[in-house]
Amino acid sequence: MKKLGFLIFILLLCFALSACGSNSTNANSKEQEKDTTVAESKNNSNNPNNSNQVESSKKTLDNVGDSLYDPDTGTVTLNAMKDISNKKLIIGDLKVDFLNSKVITITNFSDAFKAKLKDNFGGDPKGFTYAQIFYKTENTGKDEISWRGFRTAVISDGQQVDLDFNLNMGIPNPSSIEMMAKSKMDYNMVWVPVDKSEKSIRLKGENVLKSDNNKEDAIVYGKEIKIDL
């Protein structure tokens, strides 16, 4: 009888231990599942392909006819686009490599952008079309130089256009840059007001000055280059 009671006690003890082990396993499993969910959430937030990035990537002007709304400017439409990476301009030790040109029209202006247009051009503009030209610069020499970018352009009908408005509107066309020897600057840009049908313009690069005025080539006068649109 005692033996039977002892066996029953052992069986009950084993059953109790098994149940505890099962509960512990379930708890650990749930905790791991929770940690995995948190990790996935963090990974998604750091993933460059998340929904916000995808939505943002759609807001680009990649093809002629593309249009988008930019709250800082208005409705932006791409009229023309051209690869101009074969274009280079050399002024003394300065080398300008052109990247691309786009003809863009902005309508339905934001209040801030319309105010900027009025300040720079006057009147009551309903639309603004311009050539957007990307370029990068390099000082190929051994001396520090300074340069004031592109200050004027000539459009197809021979009219000369003042480009100083770029500075007032915050466009990264240098107003005055100093470049150390053997240095480079990427992502420069200049806007030139044009008609939608414009096929080319001429840009005038400003003089290049060396910081050492005693050099024979301390000043190299600016040059023009034709840019296809």
PDB file of C-alpha atoms in Angstrom:
ATOM      1  CA  MET A   1       0.000   0.000   0.000  1.00  0.00           C
ATOM      2  CA  LYS A   2       2.853   2.290   0.874  1.00  0.00           C
ATOM      3  CA  LYS A   3       4.538   1.446  -2.419  1.00  0.00           C
ATOM      4  CA  LEU A   4       1.339   2.267  -4.331  1.00  0.00           C
ATOM      5  CA  GLY A   5       0.998   5.595  -2.540  1.00  0.00           C
ATOM      6  CA  PHE A   6       4.647   6.438  -3.288  1.00  0.00           C
ATOM      7  CA  LEU A   7       4.168   5.686  -7.008  1.00  0.00           C
ATOM      8  CA  ILE A   8       1.087   7.889  -7.172  1.00  0.00           C
ATOM      9  CA  PHE A   9       3.061  10.707  -5.482  1.00  0.00           C
ATOM     10  CA  ILE A  10       5.891  10.361  -8.017  1.00  0.00           C
ATOM     11  CA  LEU A  11       3.441  10.476 -10.950  1.00  0.00           C
ATOM     12  CA  LEU A  12       1.738  13.599  -9.610  1.00  0.00           C
ATOM     13  CA  LEU A  13       5.127  15.280  -9.114  1.00  0.00           C
ATOM     14  CA  CYS A  14       6.200  14.522 -12.676  1.00  0.00           C
ATOM     15  CA  PHE A  15       2.926  15.899 -14.027  1.00  0.00           C
ATOM     16  CA  ALA A  16       3.369  19.120 -12.037  1.00  0.00           C
ATOM     17  CA  LEU A  17       6.941  19.603 -13.293  1.00  0.00           C
ATOM     18  CA  SER A  18       5.849  19.000 -16.875  1.00  0.00           C
ATOM     19  CA  ALA A  19       3.120  21.636 -16.586  1.00  0.00           C
ATOM     20  CA  CYS A  20       5.556  24.185 -15.147  1.00  0.00           C
ATOM     21  CA  GLY A  21       8.006  23.527 -17.949  1.00  0.00           C
ATOM     22  CA  SER A  22       5.271  24.000 -20.547  1.00  0.00           C
ATOM     23  CA  ASN A  23       4.209  27.345 -19.048  1.00  0.00           C
ATOM     24  CA  SER A  24       7.812  28.529 -18.928  1.00  0.00           C
ATOM     25  CA  THR A  25       8.315  27.577 -22.581  1.00  0.00           C
ATOM     26  CA  ASN A  26       5.146  29.404 -23.650  1.00  0.00           C
ATOM     27  CA  ALA A  27       6.195  32.506 -21.718  1.00  0.00           C
ATOM     28  CA  ASN A  28       9.653  32.482 -23.297  1.00  0.00           C
ATOM     29  CA  SER A  29       8.121  31.981 -26.727  1.00  0.00           C
ATOM     30  CA  LYS A  30       5.794  34.935 -26.278  1.00  0.00           C
ATOM     31  CA  GLU A  31       8.658  37.113 -25.012  1.00  0.00           C
ATOM     32  CA  GLN A  32      10.797  36.170 -28.038  1.00  0.00           C
ATOM     33  CA  GLU A  33       7.892  36.910 -30.363  1.00  0.00           C
ATOM     34  CA  LYS A  34       7.506  40.332 -28.744  1.00  0.00           C
ATOM     35  CA  ASP A  35      11.231  41.069 -29.149  1.00  0.00           C
ATOM     36  CA  THR A  36      11.147  39.961 -32.804  1.00  0.00           C
ATOM     37  CA  THR A  37       8.201  42.249 -33.537  1.00  0.00           C
ATOM     38  CA  VAL A  38      10.011  45.211 -31.986  1.00  0.00           C
ATOM     39  CA  ALA A  39      13.167  44.424 -33.974  1.00  0.00           C
ATOM     40  CA  GLU A  40      11.207  44.236 -37.241  1.00  0.00           C
ATOM     41  CA  SER A  41       9.568  47.546 -36.442  1.00  0.00           C
ATOM     42  CA  LYS A  42      12.953  49.154 -35.876  1.00  0.00           C
ATOM     43  CA  ASN A  43      14.347  47.613 -39.040  1.00  0.00           C
ATOM     44  CA  ASN A  44      11.425  48.916 -41.070  1.00  0.00           C
ATOM     45  CA  SER A  45      11.893  52.407 -39.678  1.00  0.00           C
ATOM     46  CA  ASN A  46      15.558  52.322 -40.727  1.00  0.00           C
ATOM     47  CA  ASN A  47      14.919  50.678 -44.082  1.00  0.00           C
ATOM     48  CA  PRO A  48      15.571  53.064 -47.012  1.00  0.00           C
ATOM     49  CA  ASN A  49      12.809  51.280 -48.906  1.00  0.00           C
ATOM     50  CA  ASN A  50      10.062  51.985 -46.352  1.00  0.00           C
ATOM     51  CA  SER A  51       6.765  53.528 -47.389  1.00  0.00           C
ATOM     52  CA  ASN A  52       7.837  57.111 -46.668  1.00  0.00           C
ATOM     53  CA  GLN A  53      10.933  56.732 -48.818  1.00  0.00           C
ATOM     54  CA  VAL A  54       8.958  55.108 -51.611  1.00  0.00           C
ATOM     55  CA  GLU A  55       6.400  57.899 -51.527  1.00  0.00           C
ATOM     56  CA  SER A  56       9.197  60.480 -51.555  1.00  0.00           C
ATOM     57  CA  SER A  57      10.933  58.767 -54.456  1.00  0.00           C
ATOM     58  CA  LYS A  58       7.820  59.230 -56.568  1.00  0.00           C
ATOM     59  CA  LYS A  59       8.106  62.990 -56.204  1.00  0.00           C
ATOM     60  CA  THR A  60      10.783  63.520 -58.825  1.00  0.00           C
ATOM     61  CA  LEU A  61      10.816  64.895 -62.354  1.00  0.00           C
ATOM     62  CA  ASP A  62      12.386  62.034 -64.313  1.00  0.00           C
ATOM     63  CA  ASN A  63      10.521  62.165 -67.613  1.00  0.00           C
ATOM     64  CA  VAL A  64       9.333  64.966 -69.865  1.00  0.00           C
ATOM     65  CA  GLY A  65       5.730  65.744 -68.972  1.00  0.00           C
ATOM     66  CA  ASP A  66       6.102  64.737 -65.315  1.00  0.00           C
ATOM     67  CA  SER A  67       4.385  67.094 -62.893  1.00  0.00           C
ATOM     68  CA  LEU A  68       4.252  67.363 -59.110  1.00  0.00           C
ATOM     69  CA  TYR A  69       3.173  69.780 -56.411  1.00  0.00           C
ATOM     70  CA  ASP A  70       5.914  71.280 -54.265  1.00  0.00           C
ATOM     71  CA  PRO A  71       4.526  73.204 -51.260  1.00  0.00           C
ATOM     72  CA  ASP A  72       7.563  75.506 -51.330  1.00  0.00           C
ATOM     73  CA  THR A  73       7.030  76.620 -54.940  1.00  0.00           C
ATOM     74  CA  GLY A  74       3.853  75.302 -56.587  1.00  0.00           C
ATOM     75  CA  THR A  75       2.957  72.910 -59.412  1.00  0.00           C
ATOM     76  CA  VAL A  76       6.193  71.950 -61.174  1.00  0.00           C
ATOM     77  CA  THR A  77       6.246  70.482 -64.704  1.00  0.00           C
ATOM     78  CA  LEU A  78       9.227  69.164 -66.675  1.00  0.00           C
ATOM     79  CA  ASN A  79       9.149  70.423 -70.279  1.00  0.00           C
ATOM     80  CA  ALA A  80      12.541  69.217 -71.541  1.00  0.00           C
ATOM     81  CA  MET A  81      15.634  67.444 -70.270  1.00  0.00           C
ATOM     82  CA  LYS A  82      19.087  66.888 -71.783  1.00  0.00           C
ATOM     83  CA  ASP A  83      22.325  65.209 -70.772  1.00  0.00           C
ATOM     84  CA  ILE A  84      25.090  67.796 -71.208  1.00  0.00           C
ATOM     85  CA  SER A  85      27.913  65.870 -69.521  1.00  0.00           C
ATOM     86  CA  ASN A  86      30.002  66.362 -72.678  1.00  0.00           C
ATOM     87  CA  LYS A  87      30.167  70.116 -71.968  1.00  0.00           C
ATOM     88  CA  LYS A  88      33.176  71.587 -70.140  1.00  0.00           C
ATOM     89  CA  LEU A  89      34.350  75.148 -69.527  1.00  0.00           C
ATOM     90  CA  ILE A  90      37.957  75.983 -68.638  1.00  0.00           C
ATOM     91  CA  ILE A  91      38.785  79.424 -67.191  1.00  0.00           C
ATOM     92  CA  GLY A  92      42.380  79.457 -65.975  1.00  0.00           C
ATOM     93  CA  ASP A  93      42.708  76.838 -63.237  1.00  0.00           C
ATOM     94  CA  LEU A  94      38.936  76.483 -62.957  1.00  0.00           C
ATOM     95  CA  LYS A  95      37.252  73.564 -64.700  1.00  0.00           C
ATOM     96  CA  VAL A  96      33.457  73.466 -64.927  1.00  0.00           C
ATOM     97  CA  ASP A  97      31.867  70.114 -65.790  1.00  0.00           C
ATOM     98  CA  PHE A  98      28.190  70.318 -66.761  1.00  0.00           C
ATOM     99  CA  LEU A  99      25.800  67.508 -65.848  1.00  0.00           C
ATOM    100  CA  ASN A 100      22.287  68.090 -67.184  1.00  0.00           C
ATOM    101  CA  SER A 101      19.810  70.769 -68.166  1.00  0.00           C
ATOM    102  CA  LYS A 102      16.061  70.835 -67.568  1.00  0.00           C
ATOM    103  CA  VAL A 103      13.394  73.261 -68.730  1.00  0.00           C
ATOM    104  CA  ILE A 104      10.819  73.559 -65.949  1.00  0.00           C
ATOM    105  CA  THR A 105       7.569  75.484 -65.552  1.00  0.00           C
ATOM    106  CA  ILE A 106       6.053  76.402 -62.187  1.00  0.00           C
ATOM    107  CA  THR A 107       2.377  77.408 -61.846  1.00  0.00           C
ATOM    108  CA  ASN A 108      -0.098  77.654 -58.949  1.00  0.00           C
ATOM    109  CA  PHE A 109       2.591  79.376 -56.918  1.00  0.00           C
ATOM    110  CA  SER A 110       2.902  79.130 -53.170  1.00  0.00           C
ATOM    111  CA  ASP A 111       2.572  82.537 -51.515  1.00  0.00           C
ATOM    112  CA  ALA A 112       6.255  82.591 -50.552  1.00  0.00           C
ATOM    113  CA  PHE A 113       7.488  81.707 -54.037  1.00  0.00           C
ATOM    114  CA  LYS A 114       5.187  84.221 -55.702  1.00  0.00           C
ATOM    115  CA  ALA A 115       6.494  86.924 -53.367  1.00  0.00           C
ATOM    116  CA  LYS A 116      10.066  86.068 -54.400  1.00  0.00           C
ATOM    117  CA  LEU A 117       9.163  86.283 -58.088  1.00  0.00           C
ATOM    118  CA  LYS A 118       7.529  89.678 -57.571  1.00  0.00           C
ATOM    119  CA  ASP A 119      10.566  90.953 -55.684  1.00  0.00           C
ATOM    120  CA  ASN A 120      12.920  89.871 -58.464  1.00  0.00           C
ATOM    121  CA  PHE A 121      10.867  90.390 -61.631  1.00  0.00           C
ATOM    122  CA  GLY A 122       7.935  92.595 -60.666  1.00  0.00           C
ATOM    123  CA  GLY A 123       4.402  92.306 -62.072  1.00  0.00           C
ATOM    124  CA  ASP A 124       1.892  89.611 -61.155  1.00  0.00           C
ATOM    125  CA  PRO A 125       3.337  86.373 -62.624  1.00  0.00           C
ATOM    126  CA  LYS A 126       1.035  83.438 -63.368  1.00  0.00           C
ATOM    127  CA  GLY A 127       3.753  81.059 -64.478  1.00  0.00           C
ATOM    128  CA  PHE A 128       7.543  80.896 -64.407  1.00  0.00           C
ATOM    129  CA  THR A 129       9.620  78.880 -66.895  1.00  0.00           C
ATOM    130  CA  TYR A 130      13.358  78.473 -66.490  1.00  0.00           C
ATOM    131  CA  ALA A 131      16.320  76.351 -67.548  1.00  0.00           C
ATOM    132  CA  GLN A 132      17.865  74.562 -64.583  1.00  0.00           C
ATOM    133  CA  ILE A 133      21.509  73.690 -65.226  1.00  0.00           C
ATOM    134  CA  PHE A 134      23.564  71.475 -62.919  1.00  0.00           C
ATOM    135  CA  TYR A 135      27.348  71.637 -62.884  1.00  0.00           C
ATOM    136  CA  LYS A 136      30.370  70.923 -60.719  1.00  0.00           C
ATOM    137  CA  THR A 137      33.629  72.839 -60.365  1.00  0.00           C
ATOM    138  CA  GLU A 138      37.259  71.917 -59.815  1.00  0.00           C
ATOM    139  CA  ASN A 139      40.373  73.959 -59.077  1.00  0.00           C
ATOM    140  CA  THR A 140      43.036  72.109 -61.067  1.00  0.00           C
ATOM    141  CA  GLY A 141      45.891  74.444 -60.051  1.00  0.00           C
ATOM    142  CA  LYS A 142      48.238  74.848 -57.100  1.00  0.00           C
ATOM    143  CA  ASP A 143      46.884  78.220 -55.967  1.00  0.00           C
ATOM    144  CA  GLU A 144      43.702  79.263 -54.165  1.00  0.00           C
ATOM    145  CA  ILE A 145      41.206  80.866 -56.555  1.00  0.00           C
ATOM    146  CA  SER A 146      37.902  82.719 -56.311  1.00  0.00           C
ATOM    147  CA  TRP A 147      34.999  82.751 -58.743  1.00  0.00           C
ATOM    148  CA  ARG A 148      31.556  84.365 -58.927  1.00  0.00           C
ATOM    149  CA  GLY A 149      29.760  81.742 -60.987  1.00  0.00           C
ATOM    150  CA  PHE A 150      27.494  82.599 -63.919  1.00  0.00           C
ATOM    151  CA  ARG A 151      26.150  86.147 -63.693  1.00  0.00           C
ATOM    152  CA  THR A 152      24.672  86.590 -67.200  1.00  0.00           C
ATOM    153  CA  ALA A 153      23.157  84.482 -69.955  1.00  0.00           C
ATOM    154  CA  VAL A 154      22.095  85.128 -73.541  1.00  0.00           C
ATOM    155  CA  ILE A 155      18.948  83.467 -74.882  1.00  0.00           C
ATOM    156  CA  SER A 156      18.226  82.595 -78.507  1.00  0.00           C
ATOM    157  CA  ASP A 157      16.809  86.002 -79.511  1.00  0.00           C
ATOM    158  CA  GLY A 158      20.025  87.688 -78.352  1.00  0.00           C
ATOM    159  CA  GLN A 159      18.561  89.105 -75.155  1.00  0.00           C
ATOM    160  CA  GLN A 160      20.995  89.231 -72.230  1.00  0.00           C
ATOM    161  CA  VAL A 161      19.578  87.977 -68.919  1.00  0.00           C
ATOM    162  CA  ASP A 162      20.852  89.038 -65.498  1.00  0.00           C
ATOM    163  CA  LEU A 163      21.251  85.985 -63.277  1.00  0.00           C
ATOM    164  CA  ASP A 164      21.765  87.773 -59.963  1.00  0.00           C
ATOM    165  CA  PHE A 165      18.234  86.760 -58.960  1.00  0.00           C
ATOM    166  CA  ASN A 166      19.671  83.261 -58.298  1.00  0.00           C
ATOM    167  CA  LEU A 167      21.350  84.592 -55.182  1.00  0.00           C
ATOM    168  CA  ASN A 168      18.157  86.284 -53.939  1.00  0.00           C
ATOM    169  CA  MET A 169      16.185  83.072 -54.418  1.00  0.00           C
ATOM    170  CA  GLY A 170      18.756  80.849 -52.744  1.00  0.00           C
ATOM    171  CA  ILE A 171      19.866  78.943 -55.853  1.00  0.00           C
ATOM    172  CA  PRO A 172      23.382  77.435 -55.372  1.00  0.00           C
ATOM    173  CA  ASN A 173      25.003  79.376 -58.235  1.00  0.00           C
ATOM    174  CA  PRO A 174      28.099  80.794 -56.491  1.00  0.00           C
ATOM    175  CA  SER A 175      27.899  84.477 -55.620  1.00  0.00           C
ATOM    176  CA  SER A 176      31.533  84.272 -54.591  1.00  0.00           C
ATOM    177  CA  ILE A 177      33.425  81.088 -53.807  1.00  0.00           C
ATOM    178  CA  GLU A 178      36.999  80.458 -52.804  1.00  0.00           C
ATOM    179  CA  MET A 179      38.496  77.140 -53.834  1.00  0.00           C
ATOM    180  CA  MET A 180      41.628  75.700 -52.313  1.00  0.00           C
ATOM    181  CA  ALA A 181      44.238  74.168 -54.615  1.00  0.00           C
ATOM    182  CA  LYS A 182      43.210  70.815 -56.100  1.00  0.00           C
ATOM    183  CA  SER A 183      39.711  70.995 -54.621  1.00  0.00           C
ATOM    184  CA  LYS A 184      36.253  70.230 -56.016  1.00  0.00           C
ATOM    185  CA  MET A 185      32.687  71.420 -55.481  1.00  0.00           C
ATOM    186  CA  ASP A 186      29.692  69.364 -56.586  1.00  0.00           C
ATOM    187  CA  TYR A 187      25.996  70.185 -56.989  1.00  0.00           C
ATOM    188  CA  ASN A 188      26.123  73.750 -58.236  1.00  0.00           C
ATOM    189  CA  MET A 189      23.076  74.961 -60.138  1.00  0.00           C
ATOM    190  CA  VAL A 190      21.918  78.032 -62.052  1.00  0.00           C
ATOM    191  CA  TRP A 191      18.451  79.088 -63.232  1.00  0.00           C
ATOM    192  CA  VAL A 192      17.934  81.003 -66.475  1.00  0.00           C
ATOM    193  CA  PRO A 193      14.442  82.359 -67.351  1.00  0.00           C
ATOM    194  CA  VAL A 194      13.476  81.036 -70.807  1.00  0.00           C
ATOM    195  CA  ASP A 195      10.467  80.232 -73.006  1.00  0.00           C
ATOM    196  CA  LYS A 196       9.250  76.627 -73.097  1.00  0.00           C
ATOM    197  CA  SER A 197      10.395  76.373 -76.722  1.00  0.00           C
ATOM    198  CA  GLU A 198      13.972  77.532 -75.994  1.00  0.00           C
ATOM    199  CA  LYS A 199      16.530  75.138 -77.510  1.00  0.00           C
ATOM    200  CA  SER A 200      19.808  76.628 -76.289  1.00  0.00           C
ATOM    201  CA  ILE A 201      21.330  79.444 -74.260  1.00  0.00           C
ATOM    202  CA  ARG A 202      24.800  80.924 -73.749  1.00  0.00           C
ATOM    203  CA  LEU A 203      26.191  81.147 -70.232  1.00  0.00           C
ATOM    204  CA  LYS A 204      28.907  83.632 -69.307  1.00  0.00           C
ATOM    205  CA  GLY A 205      31.318  82.406 -66.632  1.00  0.00           C
ATOM    206  CA  GLU A 206      32.854  85.153 -64.505  1.00  0.00           C
ATOM    207  CA  ASN A 207      36.562  85.953 -64.159  1.00  0.00           C
ATOM    208  CA  VAL A 208      38.748  83.597 -62.126  1.00  0.00           C
ATOM    209  CA  LEU A 209      41.031  85.310 -59.611  1.00  0.00           C
ATOM    210  CA  LYS A 210      44.037  83.941 -57.765  1.00  0.00           C
ATOM    211  CA  SER A 211      44.495  84.891 -54.125  1.00  0.00           C
ATOM    212  CA  ASP A 212      48.105  85.855 -54.900  1.00  0.00           C
ATOM    213  CA  ASN A 213      47.801  89.084 -56.896  1.00  0.00           C
ATOM    214  CA  ASN A 214      51.502  88.948 -57.795  1.00  0.00           C
ATOM    215  CA  LYS A 215      51.024  85.955 -60.079  1.00  0.00           C
ATOM    216  CA  GLU A 216      51.219  86.688 -63.817  1.00  0.00           C
ATOM    217  CA  ASP A 217      47.906  84.904 -64.316  1.00  0.00           C
ATOM    218  CA  ALA A 218      46.304  86.367 -61.197  1.00  0.00           C
ATOM    219  CA  ILE A 219      43.205  87.148 -63.274  1.00  0.00           C
ATOM    220  CA  VAL A 220      41.786  85.049 -66.114  1.00  0.00           C
ATOM    221  CA  TYR A 221      38.845  86.642 -67.878  1.00  0.00           C
ATOM    222  CA  GLY A 222      35.540  84.833 -68.090  1.00  0.00           C
ATOM    223  CA  LYS A 223      34.290  82.815 -71.041  1.00  0.00           C
ATOM    224  CA  GLU A 224      30.994  81.843 -72.637  1.00  0.00           C
ATOM    225  CA  ILE A 225      29.651  78.394 -73.380  1.00  0.00           C
ATOM    226  CA  LYS A 226      26.591  77.270 -75.332  1.00  0.00           C
ATOM    227  CA  ILE A 227      24.233  74.968 -73.443  1.00  0.00           C
ATOM    228  CA  ASP A 228      21.631  72.867 -75.242  1.00  0.00           C
ATOM    229  CA  LEU A 229      18.228  72.545 -73.602  1.00  0.00           C
TER     230      LEU A 229
END
